[in-house]
Short mmCIF file of C-alpha atoms and ligand atoms in Angstrom, two decimals:
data_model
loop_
_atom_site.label_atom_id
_atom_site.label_comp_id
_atom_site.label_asym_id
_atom_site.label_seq_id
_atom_site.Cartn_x
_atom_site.Cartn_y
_atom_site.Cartn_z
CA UNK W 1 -0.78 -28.76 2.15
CA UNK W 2 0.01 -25.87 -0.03
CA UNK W 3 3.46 -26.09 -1.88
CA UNK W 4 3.48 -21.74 -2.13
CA UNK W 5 0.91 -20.07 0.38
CA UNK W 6 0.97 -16.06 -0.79
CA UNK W 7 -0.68 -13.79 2.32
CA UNK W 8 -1.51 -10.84 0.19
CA UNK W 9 -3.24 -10.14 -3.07
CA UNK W 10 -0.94 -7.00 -4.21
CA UNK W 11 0.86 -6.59 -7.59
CA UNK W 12 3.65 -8.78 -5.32
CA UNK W 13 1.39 -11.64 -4.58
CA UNK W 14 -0.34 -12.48 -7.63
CA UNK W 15 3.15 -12.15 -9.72
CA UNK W 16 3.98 -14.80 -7.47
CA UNK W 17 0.42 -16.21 -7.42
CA UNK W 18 1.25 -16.40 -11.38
CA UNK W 19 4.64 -17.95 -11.40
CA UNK W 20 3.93 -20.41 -8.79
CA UNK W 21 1.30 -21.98 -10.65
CA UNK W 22 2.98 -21.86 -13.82
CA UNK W 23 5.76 -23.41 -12.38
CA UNK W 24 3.34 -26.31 -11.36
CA UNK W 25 3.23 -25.84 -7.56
CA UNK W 26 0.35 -26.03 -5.43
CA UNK W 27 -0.51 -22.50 -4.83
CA UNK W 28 -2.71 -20.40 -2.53
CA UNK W 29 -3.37 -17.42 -2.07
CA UNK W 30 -4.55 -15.67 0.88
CA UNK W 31 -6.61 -11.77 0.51
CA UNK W 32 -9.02 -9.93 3.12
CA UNK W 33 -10.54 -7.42 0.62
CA UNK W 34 -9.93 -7.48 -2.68
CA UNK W 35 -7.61 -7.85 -5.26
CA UNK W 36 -4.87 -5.12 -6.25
CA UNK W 37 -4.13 -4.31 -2.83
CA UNK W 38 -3.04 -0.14 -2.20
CA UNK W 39 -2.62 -0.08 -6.34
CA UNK W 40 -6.55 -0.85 -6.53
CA UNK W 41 -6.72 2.50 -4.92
CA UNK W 42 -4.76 4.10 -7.43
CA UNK W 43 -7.04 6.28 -10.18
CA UNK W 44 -4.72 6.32 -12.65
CA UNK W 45 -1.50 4.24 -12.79
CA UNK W 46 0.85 5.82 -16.01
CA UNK W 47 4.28 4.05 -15.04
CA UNK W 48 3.49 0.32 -15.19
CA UNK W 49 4.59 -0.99 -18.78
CA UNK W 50 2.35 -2.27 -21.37
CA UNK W 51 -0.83 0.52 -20.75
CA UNK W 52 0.44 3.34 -23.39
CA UNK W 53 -2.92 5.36 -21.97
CA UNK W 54 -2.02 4.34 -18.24
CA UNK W 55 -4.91 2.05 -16.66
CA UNK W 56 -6.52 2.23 -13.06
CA UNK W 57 -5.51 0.21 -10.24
CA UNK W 58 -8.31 -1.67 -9.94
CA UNK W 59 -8.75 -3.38 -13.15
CA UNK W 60 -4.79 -4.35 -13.09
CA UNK W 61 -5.43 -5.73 -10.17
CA UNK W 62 -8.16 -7.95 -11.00
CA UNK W 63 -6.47 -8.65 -13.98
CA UNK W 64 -3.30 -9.68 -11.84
CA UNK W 65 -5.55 -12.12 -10.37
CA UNK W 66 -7.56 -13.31 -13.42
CA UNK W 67 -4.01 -14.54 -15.31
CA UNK W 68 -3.00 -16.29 -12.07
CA UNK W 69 -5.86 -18.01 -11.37
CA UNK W 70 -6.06 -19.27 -15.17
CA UNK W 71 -2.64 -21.44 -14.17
CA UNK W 72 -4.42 -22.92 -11.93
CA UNK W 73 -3.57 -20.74 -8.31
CA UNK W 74 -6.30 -20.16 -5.93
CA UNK W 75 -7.64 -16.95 -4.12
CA UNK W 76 -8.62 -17.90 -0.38
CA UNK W 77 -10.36 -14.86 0.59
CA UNK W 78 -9.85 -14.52 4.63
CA UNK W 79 -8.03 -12.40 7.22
CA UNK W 80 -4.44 -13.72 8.23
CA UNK W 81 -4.49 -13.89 11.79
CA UNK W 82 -2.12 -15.73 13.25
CA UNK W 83 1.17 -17.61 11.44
CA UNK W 84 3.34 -19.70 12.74
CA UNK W 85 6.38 -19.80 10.12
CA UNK W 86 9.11 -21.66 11.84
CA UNK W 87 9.88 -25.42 11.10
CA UNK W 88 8.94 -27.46 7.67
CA UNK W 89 5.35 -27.03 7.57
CA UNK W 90 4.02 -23.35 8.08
CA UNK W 91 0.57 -22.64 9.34
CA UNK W 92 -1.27 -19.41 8.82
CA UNK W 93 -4.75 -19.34 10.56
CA UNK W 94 -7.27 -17.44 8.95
CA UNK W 95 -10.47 -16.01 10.07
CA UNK W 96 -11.74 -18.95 8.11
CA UNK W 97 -9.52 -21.31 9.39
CA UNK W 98 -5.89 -23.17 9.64
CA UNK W 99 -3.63 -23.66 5.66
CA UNK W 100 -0.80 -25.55 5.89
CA UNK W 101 2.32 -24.93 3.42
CA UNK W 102 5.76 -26.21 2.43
CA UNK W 103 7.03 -22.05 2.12
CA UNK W 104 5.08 -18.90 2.26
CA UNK W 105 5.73 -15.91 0.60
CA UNK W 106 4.25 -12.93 2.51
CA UNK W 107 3.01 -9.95 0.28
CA UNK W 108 0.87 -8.21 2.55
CA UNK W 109 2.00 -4.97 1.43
CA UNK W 110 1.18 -1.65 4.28
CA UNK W 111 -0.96 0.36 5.19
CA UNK W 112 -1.47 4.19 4.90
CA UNK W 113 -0.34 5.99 7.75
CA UNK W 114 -1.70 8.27 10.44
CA UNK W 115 -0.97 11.86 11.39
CA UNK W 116 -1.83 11.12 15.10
CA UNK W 117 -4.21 13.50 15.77
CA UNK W 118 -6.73 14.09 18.29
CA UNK W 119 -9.80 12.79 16.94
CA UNK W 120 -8.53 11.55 13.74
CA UNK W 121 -9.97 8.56 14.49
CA UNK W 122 -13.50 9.39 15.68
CA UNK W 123 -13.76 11.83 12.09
CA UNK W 124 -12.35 8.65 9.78
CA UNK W 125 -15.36 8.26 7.47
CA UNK W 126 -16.91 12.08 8.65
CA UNK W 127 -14.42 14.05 6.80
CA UNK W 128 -11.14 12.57 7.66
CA UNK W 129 -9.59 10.03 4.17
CA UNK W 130 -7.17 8.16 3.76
CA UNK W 131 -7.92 7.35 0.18
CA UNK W 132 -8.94 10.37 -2.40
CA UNK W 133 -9.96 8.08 -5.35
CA UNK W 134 -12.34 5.92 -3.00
CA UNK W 135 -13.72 9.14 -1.38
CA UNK W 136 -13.47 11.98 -2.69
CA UNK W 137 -16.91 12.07 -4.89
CA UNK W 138 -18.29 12.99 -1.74
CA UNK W 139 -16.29 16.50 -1.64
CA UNK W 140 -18.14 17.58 -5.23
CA UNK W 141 -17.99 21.14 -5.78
CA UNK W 142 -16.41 21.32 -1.70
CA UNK W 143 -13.19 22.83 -0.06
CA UNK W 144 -10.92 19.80 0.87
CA UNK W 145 -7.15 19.20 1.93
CA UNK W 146 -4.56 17.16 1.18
CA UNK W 147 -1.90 16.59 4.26
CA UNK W 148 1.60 15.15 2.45
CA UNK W 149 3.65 15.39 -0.02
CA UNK W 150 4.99 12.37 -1.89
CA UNK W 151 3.80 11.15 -5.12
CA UNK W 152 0.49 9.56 -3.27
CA UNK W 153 -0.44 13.02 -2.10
CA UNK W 154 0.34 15.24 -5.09
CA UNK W 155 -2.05 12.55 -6.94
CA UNK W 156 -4.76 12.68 -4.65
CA UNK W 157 -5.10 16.30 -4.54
CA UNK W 158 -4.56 16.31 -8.57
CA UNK W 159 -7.79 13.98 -8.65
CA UNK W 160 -9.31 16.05 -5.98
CA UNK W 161 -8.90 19.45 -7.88
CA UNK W 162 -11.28 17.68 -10.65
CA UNK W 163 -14.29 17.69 -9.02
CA UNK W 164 -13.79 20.12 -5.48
CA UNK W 165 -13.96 23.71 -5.61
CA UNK W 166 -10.35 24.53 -4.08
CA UNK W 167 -7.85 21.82 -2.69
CA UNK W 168 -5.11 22.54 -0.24
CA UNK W 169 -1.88 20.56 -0.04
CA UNK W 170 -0.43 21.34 3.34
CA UNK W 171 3.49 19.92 3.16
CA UNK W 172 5.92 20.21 6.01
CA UNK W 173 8.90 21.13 3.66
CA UNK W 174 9.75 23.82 0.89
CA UNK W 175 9.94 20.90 -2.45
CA UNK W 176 7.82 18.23 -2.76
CA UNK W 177 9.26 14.55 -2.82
CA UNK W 178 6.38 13.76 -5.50
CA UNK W 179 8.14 13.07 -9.36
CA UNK W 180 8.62 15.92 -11.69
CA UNK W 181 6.20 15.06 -14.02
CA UNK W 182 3.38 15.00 -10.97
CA UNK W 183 4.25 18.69 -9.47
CA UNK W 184 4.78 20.11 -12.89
CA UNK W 185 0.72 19.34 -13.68
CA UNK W 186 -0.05 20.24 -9.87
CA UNK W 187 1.47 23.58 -9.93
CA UNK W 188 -0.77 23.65 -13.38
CA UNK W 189 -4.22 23.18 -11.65
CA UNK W 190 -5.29 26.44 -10.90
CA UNK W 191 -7.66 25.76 -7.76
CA UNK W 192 -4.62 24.13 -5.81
CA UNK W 193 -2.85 25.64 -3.42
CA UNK W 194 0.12 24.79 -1.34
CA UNK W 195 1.07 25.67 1.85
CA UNK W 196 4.76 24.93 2.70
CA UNK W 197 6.66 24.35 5.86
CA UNK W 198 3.58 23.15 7.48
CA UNK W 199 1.43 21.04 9.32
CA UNK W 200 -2.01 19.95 10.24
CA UNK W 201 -1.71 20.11 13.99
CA UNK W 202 -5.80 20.46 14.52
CA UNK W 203 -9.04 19.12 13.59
CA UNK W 204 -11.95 20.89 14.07
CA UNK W 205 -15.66 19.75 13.83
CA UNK W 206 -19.21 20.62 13.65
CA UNK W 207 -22.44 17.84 14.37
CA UNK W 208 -19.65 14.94 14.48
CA UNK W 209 -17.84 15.73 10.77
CA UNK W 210 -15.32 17.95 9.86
CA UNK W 211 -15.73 21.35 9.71
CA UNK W 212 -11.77 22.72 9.30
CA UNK W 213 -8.21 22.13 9.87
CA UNK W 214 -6.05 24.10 11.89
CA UNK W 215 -2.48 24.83 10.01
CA UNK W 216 0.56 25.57 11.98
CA UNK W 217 3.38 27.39 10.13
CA UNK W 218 6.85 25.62 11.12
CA UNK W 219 9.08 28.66 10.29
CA UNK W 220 6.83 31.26 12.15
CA UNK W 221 4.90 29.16 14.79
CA UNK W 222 1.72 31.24 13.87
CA UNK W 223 -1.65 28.62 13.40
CA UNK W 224 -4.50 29.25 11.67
CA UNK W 225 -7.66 27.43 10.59
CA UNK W 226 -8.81 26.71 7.39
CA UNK W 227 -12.64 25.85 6.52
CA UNK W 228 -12.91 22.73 4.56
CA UNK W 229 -15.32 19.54 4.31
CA UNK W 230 -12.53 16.99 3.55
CA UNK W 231 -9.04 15.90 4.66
CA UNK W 232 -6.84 13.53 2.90
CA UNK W 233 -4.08 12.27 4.80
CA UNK W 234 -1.05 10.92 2.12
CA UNK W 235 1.82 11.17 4.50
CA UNK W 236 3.28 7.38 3.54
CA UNK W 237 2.33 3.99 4.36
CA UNK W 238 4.07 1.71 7.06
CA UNK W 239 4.30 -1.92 6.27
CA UNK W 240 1.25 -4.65 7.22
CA UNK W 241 3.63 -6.53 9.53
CA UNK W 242 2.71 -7.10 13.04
CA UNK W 243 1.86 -10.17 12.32
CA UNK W 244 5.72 -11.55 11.86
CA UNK W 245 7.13 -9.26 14.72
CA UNK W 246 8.76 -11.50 16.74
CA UNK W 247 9.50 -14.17 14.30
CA UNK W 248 11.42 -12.34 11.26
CA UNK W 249 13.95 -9.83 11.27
CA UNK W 250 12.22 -6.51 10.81
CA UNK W 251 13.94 -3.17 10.39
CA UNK W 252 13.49 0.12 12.97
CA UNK W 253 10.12 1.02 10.96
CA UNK W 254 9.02 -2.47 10.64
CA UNK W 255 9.74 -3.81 7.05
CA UNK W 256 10.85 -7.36 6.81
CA UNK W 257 14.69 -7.54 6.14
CA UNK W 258 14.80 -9.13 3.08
CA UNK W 259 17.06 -9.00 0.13
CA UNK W 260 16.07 -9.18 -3.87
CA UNK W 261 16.10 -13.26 -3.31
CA UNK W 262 13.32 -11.59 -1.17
CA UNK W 263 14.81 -13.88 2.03
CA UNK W 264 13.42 -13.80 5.18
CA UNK W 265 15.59 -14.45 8.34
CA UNK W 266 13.85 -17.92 8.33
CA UNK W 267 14.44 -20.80 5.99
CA UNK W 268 10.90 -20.96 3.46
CA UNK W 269 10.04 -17.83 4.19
CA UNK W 270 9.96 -14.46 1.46
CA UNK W 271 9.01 -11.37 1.79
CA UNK W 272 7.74 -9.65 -1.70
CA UNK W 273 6.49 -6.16 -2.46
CA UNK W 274 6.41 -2.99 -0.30
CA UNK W 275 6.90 -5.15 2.86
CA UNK W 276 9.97 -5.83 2.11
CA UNK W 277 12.91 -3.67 3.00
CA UNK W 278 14.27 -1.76 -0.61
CA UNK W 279 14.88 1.39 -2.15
CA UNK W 280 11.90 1.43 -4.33
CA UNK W 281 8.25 0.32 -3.60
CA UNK W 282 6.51 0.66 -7.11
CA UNK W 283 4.30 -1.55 -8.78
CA UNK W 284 6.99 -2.51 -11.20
CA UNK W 285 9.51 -3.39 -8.42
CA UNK W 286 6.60 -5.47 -6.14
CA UNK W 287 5.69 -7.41 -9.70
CA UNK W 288 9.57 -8.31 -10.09
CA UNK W 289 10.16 -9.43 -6.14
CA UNK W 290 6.64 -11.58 -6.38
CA UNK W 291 8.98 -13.52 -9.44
CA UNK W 292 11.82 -13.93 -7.25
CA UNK W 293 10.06 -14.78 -4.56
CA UNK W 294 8.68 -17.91 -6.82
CA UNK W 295 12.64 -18.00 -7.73
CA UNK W 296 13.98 -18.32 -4.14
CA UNK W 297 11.24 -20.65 -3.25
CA UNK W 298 11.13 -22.88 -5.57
CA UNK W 299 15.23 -24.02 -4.86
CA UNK W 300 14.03 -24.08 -1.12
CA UNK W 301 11.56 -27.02 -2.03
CA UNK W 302 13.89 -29.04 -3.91
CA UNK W 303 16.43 -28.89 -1.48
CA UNK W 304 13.78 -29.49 1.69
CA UNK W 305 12.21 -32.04 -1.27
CA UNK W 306 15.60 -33.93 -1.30
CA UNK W 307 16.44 -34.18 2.46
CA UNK W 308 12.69 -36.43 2.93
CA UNK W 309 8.71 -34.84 2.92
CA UNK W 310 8.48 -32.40 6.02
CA UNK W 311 6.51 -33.73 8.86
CA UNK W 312 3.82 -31.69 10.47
P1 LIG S 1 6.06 8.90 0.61
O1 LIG S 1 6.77 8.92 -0.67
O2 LIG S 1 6.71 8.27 1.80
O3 LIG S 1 5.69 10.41 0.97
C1 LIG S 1 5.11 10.73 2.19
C2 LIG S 1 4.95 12.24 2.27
O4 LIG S 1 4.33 12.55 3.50
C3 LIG S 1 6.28 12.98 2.22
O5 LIG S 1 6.14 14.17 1.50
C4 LIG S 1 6.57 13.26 3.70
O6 LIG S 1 7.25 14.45 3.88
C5 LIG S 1 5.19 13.41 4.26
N1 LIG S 1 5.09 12.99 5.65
C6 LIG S 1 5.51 11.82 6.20
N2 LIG S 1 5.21 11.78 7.52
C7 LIG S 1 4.60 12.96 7.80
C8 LIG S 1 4.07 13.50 8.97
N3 LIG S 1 4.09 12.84 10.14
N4 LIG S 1 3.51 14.73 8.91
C9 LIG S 1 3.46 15.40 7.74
N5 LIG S 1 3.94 14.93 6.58
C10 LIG S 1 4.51 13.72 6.60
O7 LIG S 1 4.62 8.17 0.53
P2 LIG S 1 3.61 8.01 -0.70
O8 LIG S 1 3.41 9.30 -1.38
O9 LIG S 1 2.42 7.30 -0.16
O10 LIG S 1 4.37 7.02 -1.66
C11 LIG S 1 4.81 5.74 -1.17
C12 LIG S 1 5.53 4.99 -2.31
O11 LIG S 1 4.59 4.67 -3.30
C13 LIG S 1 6.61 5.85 -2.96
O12 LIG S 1 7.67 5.03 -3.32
C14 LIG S 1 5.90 6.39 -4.19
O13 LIG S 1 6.79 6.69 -5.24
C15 LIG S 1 4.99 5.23 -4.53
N6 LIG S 1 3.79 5.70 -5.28
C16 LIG S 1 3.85 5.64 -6.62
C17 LIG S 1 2.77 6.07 -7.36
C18 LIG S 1 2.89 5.99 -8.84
O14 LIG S 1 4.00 5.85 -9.31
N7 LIG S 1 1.83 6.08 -9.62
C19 LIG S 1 1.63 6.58 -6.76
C20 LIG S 1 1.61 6.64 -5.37
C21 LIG S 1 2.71 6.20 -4.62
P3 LIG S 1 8.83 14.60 3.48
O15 LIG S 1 8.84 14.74 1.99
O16 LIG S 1 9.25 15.79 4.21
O17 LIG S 1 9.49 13.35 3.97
#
C-alpha cells in the first residue's frame, strides 16, 4: 500500500511525485503515455523559470520525472481505469492491475477539445490535429489551418508558419485571448493570416484526408471554403475527469472543485494541476498545486496515522 498514489505524470504530478518522496512517503505514480503530460507537447516553453533560452516540453518533462524518481518515487506506467476513492484505503485499478493507497492525489490534467464536427473524427490522423508540434512536419511546404485562438493556438500556427507555405488562424472573435508577447510575433510572420469572427463549420475531403475547410463568417453568414492539407484544432482543453464523476464535486465543465490546499470533496483526496478548478492553468501554477498537494496530504496521514492504520 502506497502512502501518495499520483494518477498523472504532468508538471502537477511529478512536483508531487518529487515532494512525496522527499518527504519520505511511499510514492507511486501512475502515467498511460509518457511523461510531461500536454507540456510534452509544447515546442517551446519560455515562461517556466530557470530556462533563460526557454526549453521544450518534453525534456522538462522527463526531467520532472528523472529528479522524482532519484528520491526514490516510482513511475507505474498503466491506464487508470476505475478508482474507488471513498473510505481509508483507495483503490485505483489499472489496465495492469489493482494499487492500493493511504491518499491519492489526482493530476490527470485534460484533454484537448473538439470542434464537433461531422467527420472530425473519421479525418483525426488524415488531416485533422490536435497537436501542431507532434504533427505538423507532415504539412512541409503545405497550406494548413489553425481553428482557435488562445495562447495554444497562436503557438501552433507560429510553429506551423516555420515550415508550411501559408497558415490560417480562423478565430470566432475580433482580439485574440493569446498573451501580448505571442500575437505581437504572429501578426510578424508574414505567411499567417487571420480570419476573424469566424468559424470552421465544414470539413471537406478527397480519397479519405482532408482536402479543405469550409469558413463561415459570423457577422455576414456568408461560407466559403478554403483549400488546405492540415487542420489544427486549439480551441481549449476540458479536464481528464470522467473517471471521478460521481464521486467528487466537479464544476458545470467538469473540473474537480478544489481549492489551493488542492481539496477534494472527499477526505485523502487532491486534485493538482489543470484538473483542478483555478484561475490559471500554467505550468508554473500545476508545479506549485503538485507541492501543496504533498502539503495537504501529508497532515491527512498523520491525522488518519493517529486515529489507528486504515483497514482495507
Ligand atoms: P484557451 O485559452 O481556453 O483558448 C481557447 C481558444 O479557443 C479561445 O480563443 C476560444 O475563443 C477558442 N474556442 C473555444 N471553444 C471554441 C469553439 N467551440 N469554437 C471555436 N473557437 C473556440 O485554451 P488554450 O489556448 O489551449 O490554453 C489553455 C491554457 O493553457 C491557458 O491557460 C493558456 O494560457 C495555457 N497555455 C500556456 C502556454 C504557455 O504559456 N507557453 C501554451 C499553451 C497554453 P474565445 O477567445 O472567444 O473564448
Amino acid at each position: 500500500m502506497y502512502d501518495i498514489l499520483i494518477i498523472g505524470g504532468g508538471p502537477g504530478g511529478y512536483t508531487a511525485a518529487l515532494y512525496g518522496a522527499r518527504a519520505g512517503f511511499d510514492t507511486a505514480l501512475v502515467e498511460k503515455l509518457s511523461p510531461g503530460g500536454q507540456m510534452a507537447l509544447t515546442s517551446q516553453i519560455d515562461n517556466y523559470p530557470g530556462f533563460p533560452e526557454g526549453i521544450d516540453g518534453f525534456t522538462l518533462g522527463d526531467n520532472m520525472r528523472k529528479q522524482a524518481e532519484r528520491f526514490g518515487a516510482v513511475t507505474i506506467y498503466g491506464e487508470a481505469v476505475k478508482a474507488e476513492l471513498d473510505g481509508d484505503v483507495k483503490r485505483v485499478h489499472t489496465d495492469g492491475g489493482e494499487l492500493l493507497a493511504r491518499s491519492v492525489i489526482i493530476a490527470a490534467g485534460s484533454v484537448p477539445r473538439k470542434l464537433g464536427l461531422a467527420d472530425e473524427e473519421a479525418l483525426t490522423g488524415h488531416g485533422v490535429g490536435y497537436c501542431a508540434v507532434c504533427d505538423g512536419m507532415f504539412y512541409r511546404g503545405k497550406d494548413v489551418a489553425v481553428a482557435g485562438g488562445g495562447e495554444t493556438a497562436v503557438a501552433d500556427a507560429l510553429f506551423l508558419s516555420r515550415i508550411c507555405r501559408k497558415v490560417y488562424v480562423i478565430h470566432r472573435r475580433d482580439s485574440l485571448r493569446a498573451s501580448r508577447a505571442s500575437q505581437e510575433a504572429l501578426f510578424q510572420a508574414e505567411n499567417v493570416e487571420v480570419i476573424w469572427d469566424s468559424n470552421v463549420t465544414g470539413l471537406d475531403s478527397l480519397d479519405g484526408k482532408l482536402s479543405g475547410i469550409r469558413v463561415t463568417d459570423k457577422k455576414t453568414g456568408e461560407t466559403r471554403s478554403i483549400s488546405c492539407s492540415g487542420l489544427f484544432i486549439a480551441v481549449g482543453q476540458q479536464p481528464s475527469s470522467e473517471l471521478f464523476t460521481g464521486q467528487l464535486e466537479t464544476d458545470k465543465n467538469g473540473y474537480i472543485v478544489a481549492g489551493e490546499d488542492t481539496k477534494t470533496s472527499l477526505p485523502g483526496v487532491f486534485a493538482a494541476g489543470d484538473i483542478r478548478t483555478k484561475e490559471v492553468r500554467q505550468v508554473v501554477t500545476a508545479v506549485a498545486d503538485g507541492a501543496c498537494a504533498v502539503h495537504s496530504a501529508g497532515e491527512y496521514l498523520k491525522e488518519t496515522a493517529s486515529c489507528g492504520t486504515p483497514s482495507e
